[in-house]
Tab-separated table of C-alpha atoms in Angstrom:
chain	number	residue	atom	x	y	z
A	1	UNK	CA	-0.119	0.123	-0.153
A	2	UNK	CA	1.290	3.358	-0.709
A	3	UNK	CA	2.032	5.575	2.288
A	4	UNK	CA	1.493	9.892	2.330
A	5	UNK	CA	3.358	11.057	-0.315
A	6	UNK	CA	4.512	14.315	-0.664
A	7	UNK	CA	5.772	16.749	-4.276
A	8	UNK	CA	8.024	18.122	-4.565
A	9	UNK	CA	11.255	16.353	-2.980
A	10	UNK	CA	13.417	19.427	-2.468
A	11	UNK	CA	12.615	22.902	-3.781
A	12	UNK	CA	14.586	25.687	-3.775
A	13	UNK	CA	13.072	29.316	-4.369
A	14	UNK	CA	14.231	33.213	-4.058
A	15	UNK	CA	12.875	35.475	-0.401
A	16	UNK	CA	9.811	36.782	-1.874
A	17	UNK	CA	8.585	34.197	-4.159
A	18	UNK	CA	5.320	31.966	-3.191
A	19	UNK	CA	5.354	28.376	-3.061
A	20	UNK	CA	3.253	25.466	-3.157
A	21	UNK	CA	3.370	21.515	-1.505
A	22	UNK	CA	1.292	18.959	-2.169
A	23	UNK	CA	0.409	15.838	-0.401
A	24	UNK	CA	-1.417	12.597	-0.846
A	25	UNK	CA	-2.846	11.134	2.007
A	26	UNK	CA	-3.220	6.911	2.618
A	27	UNK	CA	-5.786	6.029	0.278
A	28	UNK	CA	-9.206	5.973	3.293
A	29	UNK	CA	-8.017	8.815	5.019
A	30	UNK	CA	-9.873	12.075	5.134
A	31	UNK	CA	-7.672	14.199	7.481
A	32	UNK	CA	-4.297	15.526	6.461
A	33	UNK	CA	-1.759	17.437	9.009
A	34	UNK	CA	1.017	19.907	7.743
A	35	UNK	CA	4.318	20.270	9.590
A	36	UNK	CA	7.489	22.222	9.689
A	37	UNK	CA	10.869	20.955	10.790
A	38	UNK	CA	13.288	23.694	11.014
A	39	UNK	CA	16.932	22.012	11.128
A	40	UNK	CA	17.821	20.298	14.582
A	41	UNK	CA	14.493	20.659	15.892
A	42	UNK	CA	11.039	18.505	16.155
A	43	UNK	CA	8.117	19.169	14.184
A	44	UNK	CA	5.470	22.158	14.424
A	45	UNK	CA	2.151	22.014	13.641
A	46	UNK	CA	0.864	24.536	11.379
A	47	UNK	CA	-2.582	23.290	9.602
A	48	UNK	CA	-5.159	20.743	10.075
A	49	UNK	CA	-7.742	19.656	7.638
A	50	UNK	CA	-10.781	16.987	7.818
A	51	UNK	CA	-13.218	16.566	5.251
A	52	UNK	CA	-11.967	19.511	3.072
A	53	UNK	CA	-12.202	21.601	6.667
A	54	UNK	CA	-9.881	23.437	8.510
A	55	UNK	CA	-10.005	22.422	12.066
A	56	UNK	CA	-6.729	23.615	13.402
A	57	UNK	CA	-4.316	26.033	13.026
A	58	UNK	CA	-0.653	26.655	15.047
A	59	UNK	CA	1.319	29.597	15.156
A	60	UNK	CA	2.105	30.767	11.882
A	61	UNK	CA	1.706	33.656	10.235
A	62	UNK	CA	-1.019	34.483	7.367
A	63	UNK	CA	1.526	33.983	4.706
A	64	UNK	CA	1.070	30.216	5.039
A	65	UNK	CA	-1.948	28.735	3.999
A	66	UNK	CA	-3.573	25.522	2.999
A	67	UNK	CA	-6.663	23.693	1.304
A	68	UNK	CA	-7.970	19.799	1.006
A	69	UNK	CA	-9.503	18.495	-2.078
A	70	UNK	CA	-12.231	16.339	-2.351
A	71	UNK	CA	-9.372	13.315	-3.114
A	72	UNK	CA	-8.239	14.466	0.562
A	73	UNK	CA	-5.025	15.925	-0.815
A	74	UNK	CA	-3.855	19.036	0.414
A	75	UNK	CA	-1.583	21.905	-0.549
A	76	UNK	CA	0.340	24.026	1.942
A	77	UNK	CA	0.941	27.555	0.144
A	78	UNK	CA	3.406	29.996	1.414
A	79	UNK	CA	3.919	33.333	0.117
A	80	UNK	CA	6.197	35.990	0.695
A	81	UNK	CA	8.788	33.373	1.249
A	82	UNK	CA	11.622	34.320	4.032
A	83	UNK	CA	14.905	33.055	4.684
A	84	UNK	CA	13.634	31.483	8.035
A	85	UNK	CA	11.118	29.437	5.786
A	86	UNK	CA	13.421	27.543	4.947
A	87	UNK	CA	13.040	23.681	6.406
A	88	UNK	CA	11.946	20.342	5.686
A	89	UNK	CA	7.956	20.574	5.644
A	90	UNK	CA	6.072	17.254	6.676
A	91	UNK	CA	2.349	16.119	5.767
A	92	UNK	CA	0.517	13.868	7.918
A	93	UNK	CA	-2.463	11.257	7.267
A	94	UNK	CA	-5.253	9.538	9.316
A	95	UNK	CA	-8.024	8.145	9.207
A	96	UNK	CA	-10.025	10.403	10.623
A	97	UNK	CA	-9.812	14.130	12.594
A	98	UNK	CA	-9.154	13.302	16.001
A	99	UNK	CA	-7.373	10.328	18.159
A	100	UNK	CA	-7.044	7.998	18.638
A	101	UNK	CA	-6.232	7.963	15.217
A	102	UNK	CA	-2.488	7.234	14.146
A	103	UNK	CA	-0.981	10.140	12.185
A	104	UNK	CA	1.156	8.636	8.919
A	105	UNK	CA	3.910	11.085	7.963
A	106	UNK	CA	5.500	11.384	4.587
A	107	UNK	CA	8.984	11.752	3.699
A	108	UNK	CA	8.078	15.582	3.380
A	109	UNK	CA	9.436	18.399	1.315
A	110	UNK	CA	12.563	19.971	1.821
A	111	UNK	CA	12.131	23.985	0.918
A	112	UNK	CA	15.452	26.132	0.609
A	113	UNK	CA	14.651	29.731	0.768
A	114	UNK	CA	17.746	32.012	-0.812
B	1	UNK	CA	0.495	26.923	25.458
B	2	UNK	CA	1.713	23.406	25.663
B	3	UNK	CA	5.760	22.456	25.536
B	4	UNK	CA	7.633	19.410	25.629
B	5	UNK	CA	11.140	19.177	26.573
B	6	UNK	CA	13.522	16.560	25.665
B	7	UNK	CA	16.667	16.989	27.842
B	8	UNK	CA	19.305	14.815	26.041
B	9	UNK	CA	20.111	16.504	22.539
B	10	UNK	CA	22.652	13.347	21.573
B	11	UNK	CA	23.083	10.243	23.700
B	12	UNK	CA	25.563	7.694	22.451
B	13	UNK	CA	25.483	4.221	23.868
B	14	UNK	CA	26.758	0.873	22.945
B	15	UNK	CA	25.133	-2.038	21.751
B	16	UNK	CA	23.554	-3.929	24.524
B	17	UNK	CA	23.338	-0.700	26.903
B	18	UNK	CA	20.049	0.235	28.387
B	19	UNK	CA	18.403	3.469	27.395
B	20	UNK	CA	16.540	5.608	29.056
B	21	UNK	CA	15.637	9.076	27.002
B	22	UNK	CA	13.775	11.629	28.688
B	23	UNK	CA	10.515	13.285	27.740
B	24	UNK	CA	8.737	16.218	30.283
B	25	UNK	CA	5.779	18.889	28.898
B	26	UNK	CA	4.239	21.224	30.151
B	27	UNK	CA	0.124	21.188	30.403
B	28	UNK	CA	-2.019	20.722	33.348
B	29	UNK	CA	-5.117	18.573	32.095
B	30	UNK	CA	-5.155	15.693	29.809
B	31	UNK	CA	-2.677	14.878	27.742
B	32	UNK	CA	-2.098	12.126	24.734
B	33	UNK	CA	1.401	11.048	24.606
B	34	UNK	CA	3.868	9.656	21.729
B	35	UNK	CA	7.118	8.469	20.956
B	36	UNK	CA	8.231	8.531	17.484
B	37	UNK	CA	11.339	7.570	16.007
B	38	UNK	CA	13.165	8.393	12.474
B	39	UNK	CA	15.862	5.924	10.808
B	40	UNK	CA	18.062	7.668	9.034
B	41	UNK	CA	16.382	8.207	5.429
B	42	UNK	CA	13.280	7.248	6.792
B	43	UNK	CA	10.267	8.969	7.075
B	44	UNK	CA	8.446	9.188	11.314
B	45	UNK	CA	7.229	6.572	12.833
B	46	UNK	CA	5.246	5.891	15.899
B	47	UNK	CA	7.068	4.078	18.430
B	48	UNK	CA	4.388	3.856	20.816
B	49	UNK	CA	1.714	6.225	22.407
B	50	UNK	CA	-0.126	6.122	25.486
B	51	UNK	CA	-3.734	7.663	26.248
B	52	UNK	CA	-5.158	6.128	29.145
B	53	UNK	CA	-4.685	2.892	31.399
B	54	UNK	CA	-1.947	1.167	32.302
B	55	UNK	CA	0.813	3.544	32.690
B	56	UNK	CA	3.677	1.270	31.184
B	57	UNK	CA	2.785	1.129	27.647
B	58	UNK	CA	4.978	-0.851	25.260
B	59	UNK	CA	5.471	-0.330	21.499
B	60	UNK	CA	7.292	-1.910	18.897
B	61	UNK	CA	10.787	-3.207	18.621
B	62	UNK	CA	11.276	-4.021	22.027
B	63	UNK	CA	10.634	0.016	23.353
B	64	UNK	CA	8.607	0.699	26.402
B	65	UNK	CA	7.492	4.021	28.133
B	66	UNK	CA	5.985	5.384	31.886
B	67	UNK	CA	3.348	8.359	32.162
B	68	UNK	CA	4.075	9.603	35.625
B	69	UNK	CA	1.613	11.994	35.577
B	70	UNK	CA	3.093	13.838	38.721
B	71	UNK	CA	6.452	14.444	37.299
B	72	UNK	CA	4.606	15.339	33.815
B	73	UNK	CA	6.674	12.897	32.399
B	74	UNK	CA	6.752	10.326	29.625
B	75	UNK	CA	10.551	8.595	29.479
B	76	UNK	CA	11.418	5.982	26.686
B	77	UNK	CA	13.090	2.949	27.548
B	78	UNK	CA	14.607	0.272	26.530
B	79	UNK	CA	16.411	-2.532	28.791
B	80	UNK	CA	19.118	-3.635	25.462
B	81	UNK	CA	19.584	-1.460	22.718
B	82	UNK	CA	20.959	-2.504	19.083
B	83	UNK	CA	23.259	-1.038	16.045
B	84	UNK	CA	19.677	-0.969	14.566
B	85	UNK	CA	17.912	1.740	17.026
B	86	UNK	CA	20.331	4.310	15.772
B	87	UNK	CA	17.929	7.420	15.058
B	88	UNK	CA	16.192	10.148	16.068
B	89	UNK	CA	13.686	10.031	18.842
B	90	UNK	CA	10.784	12.563	19.019
B	91	UNK	CA	8.510	12.727	21.920
B	92	UNK	CA	4.583	14.834	20.948
B	93	UNK	CA	1.532	15.684	23.331
B	94	UNK	CA	-1.842	16.279	22.228
B	95	UNK	CA	-3.704	18.422	24.579
B	96	UNK	CA	-6.565	20.015	22.526
B	97	UNK	CA	-9.238	18.336	19.893
B	98	UNK	CA	-8.231	16.983	17.052
B	99	UNK	CA	-4.517	15.674	16.253
B	100	UNK	CA	-2.457	18.457	16.543
B	101	UNK	CA	1.284	17.433	17.775
B	102	UNK	CA	3.811	19.241	20.014
B	103	UNK	CA	6.919	17.851	19.493
B	104	UNK	CA	10.304	17.825	21.368
B	105	UNK	CA	13.703	19.019	19.781
B	106	UNK	CA	14.864	15.349	19.445
B	107	UNK	CA	17.132	13.094	20.634
B	108	UNK	CA	19.890	12.193	18.396
B	109	UNK	CA	20.852	7.991	20.026
B	110	UNK	CA	23.857	6.738	18.147
B	111	UNK	CA	24.530	3.429	18.877
B	112	UNK	CA	28.179	1.836	18.649
B	113	UNK	CA	28.058	-1.885	17.496
């Protein structure tokens, strides 16, 4: 069975640009969460989407936005990129929107902002 | 806001040594607790989780963790580590509706053969 997939794997952008990251959850999973992992730190929660609605938002500026599509895939958008946005962006899917459903993480998208 | 502290950033052990990784959280209410592992080049994987009941939980690959509510701790243990346990370990806490996780900073474990 395919796990959580994310694209692209790596991305290099310039300050001020916009980026879109994509995530496909495990088949049958309805919830997608996004996390940012800066080098040397643990993942930090950005968003959770369940049944196409935002169900949670972390402490990130409005430059960060996301959406979930009818097929439960998701996009994370970041506008006006800053150097500090360089990180590994992780997507996690789960069967439903709450516990005790385990979150399955994808391999991440490595974003470098120059 | 909840926070999670992992005080050991790097741990080096020899094979067969015992392991204990510390995890403390700050939140006064009901929490759900997790340990995730990231092996080199692989995704984050769930090792074990605690929701309620027996505070000693067992996970995969011989790992266990003990929830001590009075100490706000959820330490990870393994009696005898193997070289294949070399990885980064993350403690995480959930204290809200939904499944938002707050992660600690991680502990890099290196096991020498």
